[in-house]
PDB file of C-alpha atoms in Angstrom:
ATOM      1  CA  MET A   1      19.408 -29.160 -21.523  1.00  0.00           C
ATOM      2  CA  LEU A   2      17.231 -32.464 -19.806  1.00  0.00           C
ATOM      3  CA  ALA A   3      16.888 -30.621 -16.964  1.00  0.00           C
ATOM      4  CA  VAL A   4      15.770 -27.119 -17.883  1.00  0.00           C
ATOM      5  CA  LEU A   5      13.158 -27.831 -19.351  1.00  0.00           C
ATOM      6  CA  ALA A   6      12.056 -30.450 -16.578  1.00  0.00           C
ATOM      7  CA  GLU A   7      11.694 -26.717 -14.528  1.00  0.00           C
ATOM      8  CA  GLN A   8      10.210 -25.648 -18.210  1.00  0.00           C
ATOM      9  CA  ALA A   9       7.553 -28.242 -17.601  1.00  0.00           C
ATOM     10  CA  ASP A  10       7.071 -28.271 -14.156  1.00  0.00           C
ATOM     11  CA  ALA A  11       6.227 -24.092 -14.593  1.00  0.00           C
ATOM     12  CA  ILE A  12       4.066 -24.810 -16.999  1.00  0.00           C
ATOM     13  CA  ILE A  13       1.449 -27.713 -15.119  1.00  0.00           C
ATOM     14  CA  ALA A  14       2.230 -24.948 -11.730  1.00  0.00           C
ATOM     15  CA  GLU A  15       0.553 -22.480 -13.640  1.00  0.00           C
ATOM     16  CA  ALA A  16      -1.545 -24.270 -15.450  1.00  0.00           C
ATOM     17  CA  ALA A  17      -2.728 -25.523 -12.024  1.00  0.00           C
ATOM     18  CA  VAL A  18      -2.805 -22.497 -10.568  1.00  0.00           C
ATOM     19  CA  ASP A  19      -5.156 -20.615 -13.452  1.00  0.00           C
ATOM     20  CA  THR A  20      -7.913 -23.785 -13.900  1.00  0.00           C
ATOM     21  CA  SER A  21      -8.146 -25.156 -10.452  1.00  0.00           C
ATOM     22  CA  GLY A  22      -7.305 -24.571  -7.299  1.00  0.00           C
ATOM     23  CA  THR A  23      -7.440 -22.028  -4.318  1.00  0.00           C
ATOM     24  CA  LEU A  24      -5.737 -18.885  -3.946  1.00  0.00           C
ATOM     25  CA  ARG A  25      -5.885 -17.365   0.318  1.00  0.00           C
ATOM     26  CA  PHE A  26      -4.237 -13.806  -0.292  1.00  0.00           C
ATOM     27  CA  GLY A  27      -3.579 -11.546   2.659  1.00  0.00           C
ATOM     28  CA  ILE A  28      -4.103  -8.308   2.896  1.00  0.00           C
ATOM     29  CA  GLU A  29      -2.810  -6.388   5.592  1.00  0.00           C
ATOM     30  CA  GLU A  30      -5.015  -2.613   7.629  1.00  0.00           C
ATOM     31  CA  TRP A  31      -7.864  -3.343   5.747  1.00  0.00           C
ATOM     32  CA  THR A  32      -9.623  -5.560   2.480  1.00  0.00           C
ATOM     33  CA  PRO A  33     -11.141  -3.616  -0.620  1.00  0.00           C
ATOM     34  CA  PRO A  34     -14.284  -6.160  -1.902  1.00  0.00           C
ATOM     35  CA  THR A  35     -12.777  -4.891  -5.341  1.00  0.00           C
ATOM     36  CA  LEU A  36      -9.506  -5.740  -5.024  1.00  0.00           C
ATOM     37  CA  ARG A  37     -11.076  -9.598  -3.855  1.00  0.00           C
ATOM     38  CA  GLY A  38     -13.360  -9.019  -7.943  1.00  0.00           C
ATOM     39  CA  ALA A  39     -10.534  -8.238  -9.292  1.00  0.00           C
ATOM     40  CA  LEU A  40      -8.312 -11.225  -7.976  1.00  0.00           C
ATOM     41  CA  ARG A  41     -11.268 -13.208  -8.872  1.00  0.00           C
ATOM     42  CA  ALA A  42     -11.221 -11.287 -12.951  1.00  0.00           C
ATOM     43  CA  LEU A  43      -7.579 -12.126 -13.474  1.00  0.00           C
ATOM     44  CA  PHE A  44      -8.146 -16.584 -12.048  1.00  0.00           C
ATOM     45  CA  PRO A  45     -11.755 -16.929 -12.818  1.00  0.00           C
ATOM     46  CA  LYS A  46     -11.390 -20.884 -11.943  1.00  0.00           C
ATOM     47  CA  VAL A  47     -10.138 -20.283  -8.811  1.00  0.00           C
ATOM     48  CA  ASP A  48     -11.218 -20.315  -5.753  1.00  0.00           C
ATOM     49  CA  VAL A  49     -10.161 -17.321  -4.165  1.00  0.00           C
ATOM     50  CA  ARG A  50     -10.399 -16.994  -0.836  1.00  0.00           C
ATOM     51  CA  THR A  51      -8.977 -13.220   1.157  1.00  0.00           C
ATOM     52  CA  GLU A  52      -8.183 -11.948   4.293  1.00  0.00           C
ATOM     53  CA  THR A  53      -7.362  -9.280   6.051  1.00  0.00           C
ATOM     54  CA  ILE A  54      -4.356  -9.585   8.195  1.00  0.00           C
ATOM     55  CA  LEU A  55      -1.970  -7.413  10.859  1.00  0.00           C
ATOM     56  CA  SER A  56       1.151  -6.032   8.905  1.00  0.00           C
ATOM     57  CA  ALA A  57       2.836  -7.559  12.119  1.00  0.00           C
ATOM     58  CA  ASP A  58       1.540 -11.129  11.118  1.00  0.00           C
ATOM     59  CA  ALA A  59       1.795 -11.038   7.240  1.00  0.00           C
ATOM     60  CA  VAL A  60       5.384 -12.413   6.580  1.00  0.00           C
ATOM     61  CA  ALA A  61       4.993 -15.319   9.540  1.00  0.00           C
ATOM     62  CA  THR A  62       1.450 -16.216   7.752  1.00  0.00           C
ATOM     63  CA  VAL A  63       2.879 -17.020   4.478  1.00  0.00           C
ATOM     64  CA  GLN A  64       6.499 -18.520   5.757  1.00  0.00           C
ATOM     65  CA  ARG A  65       3.131 -20.878   7.494  1.00  0.00           C
ATOM     66  CA  ARG A  66       1.933 -21.964   4.192  1.00  0.00           C
ATOM     67  CA  THR A  67      -1.603 -20.405   5.958  1.00  0.00           C
ATOM     68  CA  LEU A  68      -1.753 -17.630   3.212  1.00  0.00           C
ATOM     69  CA  ASP A  69       0.189 -18.054  -0.495  1.00  0.00           C
ATOM     70  CA  ALA A  70       0.288 -14.458  -1.055  1.00  0.00           C
ATOM     71  CA  ALA A  71      -0.195 -11.270   1.297  1.00  0.00           C
ATOM     72  CA  LEU A  72       0.816  -7.646   0.798  1.00  0.00           C
ATOM     73  CA  VAL A  73       2.830  -6.127   3.262  1.00  0.00           C
ATOM     74  CA  SER A  74       3.425  -2.073   4.270  1.00  0.00           C
ATOM     75  CA  SER A  75       6.784  -0.798   5.546  1.00  0.00           C
ATOM     76  CA  MET A  76       8.965   2.184   5.499  1.00  0.00           C
ATOM     77  CA  GLY A  77      12.758   1.637   4.671  1.00  0.00           C
ATOM     78  CA  SER A  78      14.407   1.296   7.934  1.00  0.00           C
ATOM     79  CA  VAL A  79      12.274   2.711  10.093  1.00  0.00           C
ATOM     80  CA  VAL A  80       9.437  -0.449   9.226  1.00  0.00           C
ATOM     81  CA  PRO A  81      10.870  -2.735   7.203  1.00  0.00           C
ATOM     82  CA  VAL A  82       9.564  -6.171   5.092  1.00  0.00           C
ATOM     83  CA  GLU A  83      12.486  -8.592   6.375  1.00  0.00           C
ATOM     84  CA  LEU A  84      12.356 -12.239   4.476  1.00  0.00           C
ATOM     85  CA  SER A  85      14.551 -14.505   6.995  1.00  0.00           C
ATOM     86  CA  ASP A  86      12.628 -17.525   4.267  1.00  0.00           C
ATOM     87  CA  GLY A  87      14.697 -18.687   1.499  1.00  0.00           C
ATOM     88  CA  ASP A  88      10.925 -20.137   0.104  1.00  0.00           C
ATOM     89  CA  LEU A  89       9.928 -16.375   0.116  1.00  0.00           C
ATOM     90  CA  SER A  90       9.642 -14.508  -2.873  1.00  0.00           C
ATOM     91  CA  GLN A  91       8.590 -10.791  -2.998  1.00  0.00           C
ATOM     92  CA  ALA A  92       8.494  -8.332  -5.763  1.00  0.00           C
ATOM     93  CA  MET A  93       6.916  -4.655  -4.442  1.00  0.00           C
ATOM     94  CA  ILE A  94       4.508  -3.056  -5.648  1.00  0.00           C
ATOM     95  CA  VAL A  95       4.119   0.440  -5.209  1.00  0.00           C
ATOM     96  CA  ARG A  96       5.561   4.069  -3.795  1.00  0.00           C
ATOM     97  CA  ASP A  97       3.100   5.360  -1.758  1.00  0.00           C
ATOM     98  CA  PRO A  98       3.400   8.765  -1.490  1.00  0.00           C
ATOM     99  CA  VAL A  99       2.229   9.786   2.616  1.00  0.00           C
ATOM    100  CA  TRP A 100       0.072  12.465   2.289  1.00  0.00           C
ATOM    101  CA  VAL A 101      -1.910  14.883   5.013  1.00  0.00           C
ATOM    102  CA  ALA A 102      -5.686  13.879   5.605  1.00  0.00           C
ATOM    103  CA  LEU A 103      -7.997  16.715   6.091  1.00  0.00           C
ATOM    104  CA  PRO A 104     -11.796  17.838   6.279  1.00  0.00           C
ATOM    105  CA  ALA A 105     -12.618  18.902   2.544  1.00  0.00           C
ATOM    106  CA  ARG A 106     -13.897  22.225   4.740  1.00  0.00           C
ATOM    107  CA  HIS A 107     -10.864  22.529   6.057  1.00  0.00           C
ATOM    108  CA  PRO A 108      -9.255  26.011   5.140  1.00  0.00           C
ATOM    109  CA  LEU A 109      -5.601  24.064   3.972  1.00  0.00           C
ATOM    110  CA  ALA A 110      -7.885  21.082   2.226  1.00  0.00           C
ATOM    111  CA  GLY A 111      -7.662  23.190  -1.126  1.00  0.00           C
ATOM    112  CA  HIS A 112      -3.942  23.689  -1.324  1.00  0.00           C
ATOM    113  CA  SER A 113      -2.070  22.320  -3.726  1.00  0.00           C
ATOM    114  CA  VAL A 114       0.631  21.214  -2.014  1.00  0.00           C
ATOM    115  CA  LEU A 115       1.506  21.317   1.901  1.00  0.00           C
ATOM    116  CA  GLU A 116       5.127  22.757   3.671  1.00  0.00           C
ATOM    117  CA  ALA A 117       5.692  21.947   7.284  1.00  0.00           C
ATOM    118  CA  ALA A 118       5.053  25.460   8.874  1.00  0.00           C
ATOM    119  CA  GLN A 119       1.650  24.748   7.348  1.00  0.00           C
ATOM    120  CA  LEU A 120       0.790  22.389  10.140  1.00  0.00           C
ATOM    121  CA  ASP A 121       1.996  24.109  13.049  1.00  0.00           C
ATOM    122  CA  GLY A 122      -1.833  24.562  15.210  1.00  0.00           C
ATOM    123  CA  LEU A 123      -3.808  21.492  13.237  1.00  0.00           C
ATOM    124  CA  SER A 124      -5.350  18.762  15.551  1.00  0.00           C
ATOM    125  CA  TRP A 125      -4.288  15.547  14.900  1.00  0.00           C
ATOM    126  CA  ILE A 126      -5.283  12.163  14.433  1.00  0.00           C
ATOM    127  CA  GLY A 127      -2.873   9.735  15.138  1.00  0.00           C
ATOM    128  CA  TYR A 128      -2.189   5.532  15.083  1.00  0.00           C
ATOM    129  CA  ALA A 129      -2.707   3.398  18.029  1.00  0.00           C
ATOM    130  CA  ARG A 130       0.896   1.892  18.907  1.00  0.00           C
ATOM    131  CA  SER A 131      -0.242  -1.652  17.872  1.00  0.00           C
ATOM    132  CA  HIS A 132      -0.416  -0.184  14.244  1.00  0.00           C
ATOM    133  CA  TRP A 133       1.942  -0.754  11.719  1.00  0.00           C
ATOM    134  CA  PHE A 134       1.998   3.636  10.480  1.00  0.00           C
ATOM    135  CA  SER A 135       2.125   4.638  14.251  1.00  0.00           C
ATOM    136  CA  PRO A 136       6.223   4.459  14.029  1.00  0.00           C
ATOM    137  CA  VAL A 137       6.294   6.151  10.540  1.00  0.00           C
ATOM    138  CA  GLU A 138       3.830   8.937  11.301  1.00  0.00           C
ATOM    139  CA  ARG A 139       5.970   9.240  14.479  1.00  0.00           C
ATOM    140  CA  TYR A 140       8.935   9.666  12.158  1.00  0.00           C
ATOM    141  CA  LEU A 141       7.831  11.816   9.788  1.00  0.00           C
ATOM    142  CA  LEU A 142       6.086  14.460  12.275  1.00  0.00           C
ATOM    143  CA  ASN A 143       8.755  14.532  14.754  1.00  0.00           C
ATOM    144  CA  GLY A 144      10.943  15.195  11.338  1.00  0.00           C
ATOM    145  CA  MET A 145       8.822  18.270  10.093  1.00  0.00           C
ATOM    146  CA  GLY A 146       8.866  19.866  14.024  1.00  0.00           C
ATOM    147  CA  GLN A 147       5.829  18.578  14.591  1.00  0.00           C
ATOM    148  CA  ARG A 148       6.844  16.987  18.211  1.00  0.00           C
ATOM    149  CA  ASP A 149       4.826  18.638  20.305  1.00  0.00           C
ATOM    150  CA  ARG A 150       1.522  18.721  18.638  1.00  0.00           C
ATOM    151  CA  ARG A 151      -1.887  17.210  20.050  1.00  0.00           C
ATOM    152  CA  VAL A 152      -3.975  14.386  19.657  1.00  0.00           C
ATOM    153  CA  CYS A 153      -7.172  14.255  20.721  1.00  0.00           C
ATOM    154  CA  HIS A 154      -7.562  10.003  19.700  1.00  0.00           C
ATOM    155  CA  TYR A 155      -5.377   7.257  18.388  1.00  0.00           C
ATOM    156  CA  ALA A 156      -7.111   5.422  15.396  1.00  0.00           C
ATOM    157  CA  GLY A 157      -6.686   1.857  15.171  1.00  0.00           C
ATOM    158  CA  GLY A 158      -6.773   1.923  11.048  1.00  0.00           C
ATOM    159  CA  TYR A 159      -6.460   4.297   8.032  1.00  0.00           C
ATOM    160  CA  HIS A 160     -10.708   3.701   8.014  1.00  0.00           C
ATOM    161  CA  GLU A 161     -11.369   4.731  10.837  1.00  0.00           C
ATOM    162  CA  ALA A 162      -8.133   7.719  10.785  1.00  0.00           C
ATOM    163  CA  MET A 163     -10.495   8.723   7.879  1.00  0.00           C
ATOM    164  CA  SER A 164     -13.363   8.976   9.996  1.00  0.00           C
ATOM    165  CA  TRP A 165     -12.218  10.815  12.920  1.00  0.00           C
ATOM    166  CA  VAL A 166     -10.779  13.419  10.432  1.00  0.00           C
ATOM    167  CA  ARG A 167     -13.490  13.967   8.684  1.00  0.00           C
ATOM    168  CA  GLN A 168     -16.196  14.670  11.757  1.00  0.00           C
ATOM    169  CA  MET A 169     -13.919  15.832  14.027  1.00  0.00           C
ATOM    170  CA  GLY A 170     -11.791  18.644  11.680  1.00  0.00           C
ATOM    171  CA  ALA A 171      -8.235  17.021  12.335  1.00  0.00           C
ATOM    172  CA  ALA A 172      -5.332  16.444  10.094  1.00  0.00           C
ATOM    173  CA  ALA A 173      -3.725  12.621  10.117  1.00  0.00           C
ATOM    174  CA  LEU A 174      -1.098  11.600   7.517  1.00  0.00           C
ATOM    175  CA  THR A 175      -1.809   8.648   5.518  1.00  0.00           C
ATOM    176  CA  PRO A 176       0.109   6.924   2.596  1.00  0.00           C
ATOM    177  CA  LEU A 177      -2.617   7.600  -0.532  1.00  0.00           C
ATOM    178  CA  THR A 178      -3.741   4.064  -0.437  1.00  0.00           C
ATOM    179  CA  GLY A 179      -4.895   4.302   3.264  1.00  0.00           C
ATOM    180  CA  ALA A 180      -7.622   7.195   2.348  1.00  0.00           C
ATOM    181  CA  THR A 181     -11.041   7.307   1.437  1.00  0.00           C
ATOM    182  CA  SER A 182     -13.094   9.483  -1.196  1.00  0.00           C
ATOM    183  CA  ASP A 183     -14.903  11.712   1.930  1.00  0.00           C
ATOM    184  CA  VAL A 184     -11.381  13.076   2.601  1.00  0.00           C
ATOM    185  CA  ARG A 185      -9.002  15.783   0.996  1.00  0.00           C
ATOM    186  CA  VAL A 186      -5.125  14.428   0.525  1.00  0.00           C
ATOM    187  CA  VAL A 187      -3.371  17.093   0.162  1.00  0.00           C
ATOM    188  CA  PRO A 188       0.268  16.225  -1.129  1.00  0.00           C
ATOM    189  CA  LEU A 189       3.477  17.300   1.407  1.00  0.00           C
ATOM    190  CA  ALA A 190       6.320  19.231  -0.246  1.00  0.00           C
ATOM    191  CA  ASP A 191       9.694  16.793   0.092  1.00  0.00           C
ATOM    192  CA  THR A 192       7.092  14.004   1.512  1.00  0.00           C
ATOM    193  CA  GLN A 193       8.389  10.588   1.986  1.00  0.00           C
ATOM    194  CA  TYR A 194       7.751   7.019   0.791  1.00  0.00           C
ATOM    195  CA  THR A 195       5.718   3.593   2.250  1.00  0.00           C
ATOM    196  CA  GLU A 196       6.195   0.575   0.274  1.00  0.00           C
ATOM    197  CA  LEU A 197       3.431  -1.799  -0.742  1.00  0.00           C
ATOM    198  CA  THR A 198       5.257  -4.754  -0.945  1.00  0.00           C
ATOM    199  CA  LEU A 199       3.785  -8.427  -1.934  1.00  0.00           C
ATOM    200  CA  VAL A 200       5.352 -11.374  -0.388  1.00  0.00           C
ATOM    201  CA  TRP A 201       4.759 -14.841  -1.277  1.00  0.00           C
ATOM    202  CA  HIS A 202       4.843 -18.630  -0.984  1.00  0.00           C
ATOM    203  CA  LYS A 203       7.464 -19.641  -3.859  1.00  0.00           C
ATOM    204  CA  ASP A 204       5.669 -23.599  -4.062  1.00  0.00           C
ATOM    205  CA  ALA A 205       2.077 -21.267  -4.138  1.00  0.00           C
ATOM    206  CA  MET A 206       2.174 -20.382  -7.525  1.00  0.00           C
ATOM    207  CA  SER A 207       4.613 -20.385 -11.180  1.00  0.00           C
ATOM    208  CA  SER A 208       7.145 -16.855 -11.582  1.00  0.00           C
ATOM    209  CA  GLY A 209       4.485 -16.348 -14.173  1.00  0.00           C
ATOM    210  CA  ILE A 210       1.696 -16.403 -12.209  1.00  0.00           C
ATOM    211  CA  ALA A 211       3.280 -14.009  -9.485  1.00  0.00           C
ATOM    212  CA  ARG A 212       4.266 -12.055 -12.455  1.00  0.00           C
ATOM    213  CA  ARG A 213       0.694 -11.192 -13.300  1.00  0.00           C
ATOM    214  CA  LEU A 214      -0.156 -10.625 -10.324  1.00  0.00           C
ATOM    215  CA  VAL A 215       2.152  -7.920  -9.593  1.00  0.00           C
ATOM    216  CA  GLU A 216       0.593  -6.474 -12.846  1.00  0.00           C
ATOM    217  CA  MET A 217      -2.476  -6.697 -11.749  1.00  0.00           C
ATOM    218  CA  ILE A 218      -2.507  -5.610  -8.201  1.00  0.00           C
ATOM    219  CA  ARG A 219      -0.328  -1.930  -9.240  1.00  0.00           C
ATOM    220  CA  ARG A 220      -2.970  -1.538 -12.134  1.00  0.00           C
ATOM    221  CA  TYR A 221      -5.305  -1.279  -9.296  1.00  0.00           C
ATOM    222  CA  TYR A 222      -3.403   0.636  -6.722  1.00  0.00           C
ATOM    223  CA  HIS A 223      -2.285   2.925  -9.167  1.00  0.00           C
ATOM    224  CA  GLN A 224      -6.591   3.311 -10.214  1.00  0.00           C
ATOM    225  CA  TYR A 225      -7.283   4.180  -7.262  1.00  0.00           C
ATOM    226  CA  ALA A 226      -4.321   6.493  -6.820  1.00  0.00           C
ATOM    227  CA  ARG A 227      -6.083   8.232  -9.519  1.00  0.00           C
ATOM    228  CA  SER A 228      -9.275   8.733  -8.135  1.00  0.00           C
ATOM    229  CA  PHE A 229      -7.838  11.537  -5.896  1.00  0.00           C
ATOM    230  CA  PRO A 230      -7.881  14.785  -7.716  1.00  0.00           C
ATOM    231  CA  SER A 231      -5.421  16.214  -5.880  1.00  0.00           C
ATOM    232  CA  TYR A 232      -3.030  13.276  -6.577  1.00  0.00           C
ATOM    233  CA  ARG A 233      -3.919  13.448 -10.341  1.00  0.00           C
ATOM    234  CA  SER A 234      -2.731  16.734 -10.093  1.00  0.00           C
ATOM    235  CA  TRP A 235       0.103  16.624  -8.390  1.00  0.00           C
ATOM    236  CA  LEU A 236       0.789  13.965 -11.809  1.00  0.00           C
ATOM    237  CA  GLY A 237      -0.194  16.915 -13.671  1.00  0.00           C
ATOM    238  CA  ASP A 238       2.844  18.944 -12.740  1.00  0.00           C
ATOM    239  CA  LEU A 239       4.962  16.239 -13.643  1.00  0.00           C
ATOM    240  CA  THR A 240       6.018  15.540 -16.764  1.00  0.00           C
ATOM    241  CA  ASP A 241       7.647  18.239 -18.382  1.00  0.00           C
ATOM    242  CA  GLY A 242      10.143  15.313 -18.910  1.00  0.00           C
ATOM    243  CA  SER A 243      12.383  15.707 -15.309  1.00  0.00           C
ATOM    244  CA  PRO A 244      14.609  12.982 -14.320  1.00  0.00           C
ATOM    245  CA  GLU A 245      12.891  13.556 -10.575  1.00  0.00           C
ATOM    246  CA  VAL A 246       9.252  12.470 -12.289  1.00  0.00           C
ATOM    247  CA  PRO A 247       9.787   8.090 -12.225  1.00  0.00           C
ATOM    248  CA  SER A 248      11.510   8.423  -8.791  1.00  0.00           C
ATOM    249  CA  ARG A 249       8.212  10.091  -7.806  1.00  0.00           C
ATOM    250  CA  MET A 250       5.408   8.126  -9.466  1.00  0.00           C
ATOM    251  CA  VAL A 251       3.180   5.779  -7.213  1.00  0.00           C
ATOM    252  CA  LEU A 252       3.846   3.296  -9.896  1.00  0.00           C
ATOM    253  CA  LEU A 253       6.337   0.939  -9.825  1.00  0.00           C
ATOM    254  CA  ASP A 254       7.481   0.623 -13.982  1.00  0.00           C
ATOM    255  CA  SER A 255       8.158  -3.036 -13.759  1.00  0.00           C
ATOM    256  CA  PRO A 256       7.900  -5.496 -12.404  1.00  0.00           C
ATOM    257  CA  ARG A 257      10.688  -7.505 -10.294  1.00  0.00           C
ATOM    258  CA  ALA A 258      10.721 -10.608  -8.156  1.00  0.00           C
ATOM    259  CA  SER A 259      13.037 -11.630  -6.268  1.00  0.00           C
TER     260      SER A 259
END
């Protein structure tokens, strides 16, 4: 009983410390939206929130070394998994993020509610540089859709660059919904597959209560971001008939789970 009370007291003290003082060093792969930093500061108003854009491949190692307290990491199943070998680290999935096709706003396919694999034939593509985490995912998905010999006019170093090339070159690109920007159209793919956005943190950096609040806030943030795309709102609207498949196709997960 005394041991349990001591653990509870330690957790309360740790949570109070994060809420009232200290620093939160937070890493985000690919690009860091200023609005996400604002959401972090609103959650922890008395904490010095320091955000840093990092490479997805380096995210886990930087948290393990305590260079960062927590980081968002992208992955996809066995293609590009998140691997934690350190017992001092915890993780919680934030969203299952559908991979869609980004197209220029005036492209003939941009107004479609969904695209089949055969409709991708003949498109010019913007690919991702080999150093980018999404590159093997892109190859895996497009090869599976019969686009092994696709015409690639540029390999971009990140989502923002890829979206810029899509807009200006009239080409197409695959992107997770969280990687898209408002100046392109993202069109759902039939039988799409998903990437995952996972929060990884060092257990010494925050209590379980703080981690739970952080997970919930980031989920709300990305869900609101996804809903800013009309195509996503339409896609969800088609999935409100009570079908058992609805929960598995939602970007936002229902309940936080930390390990």
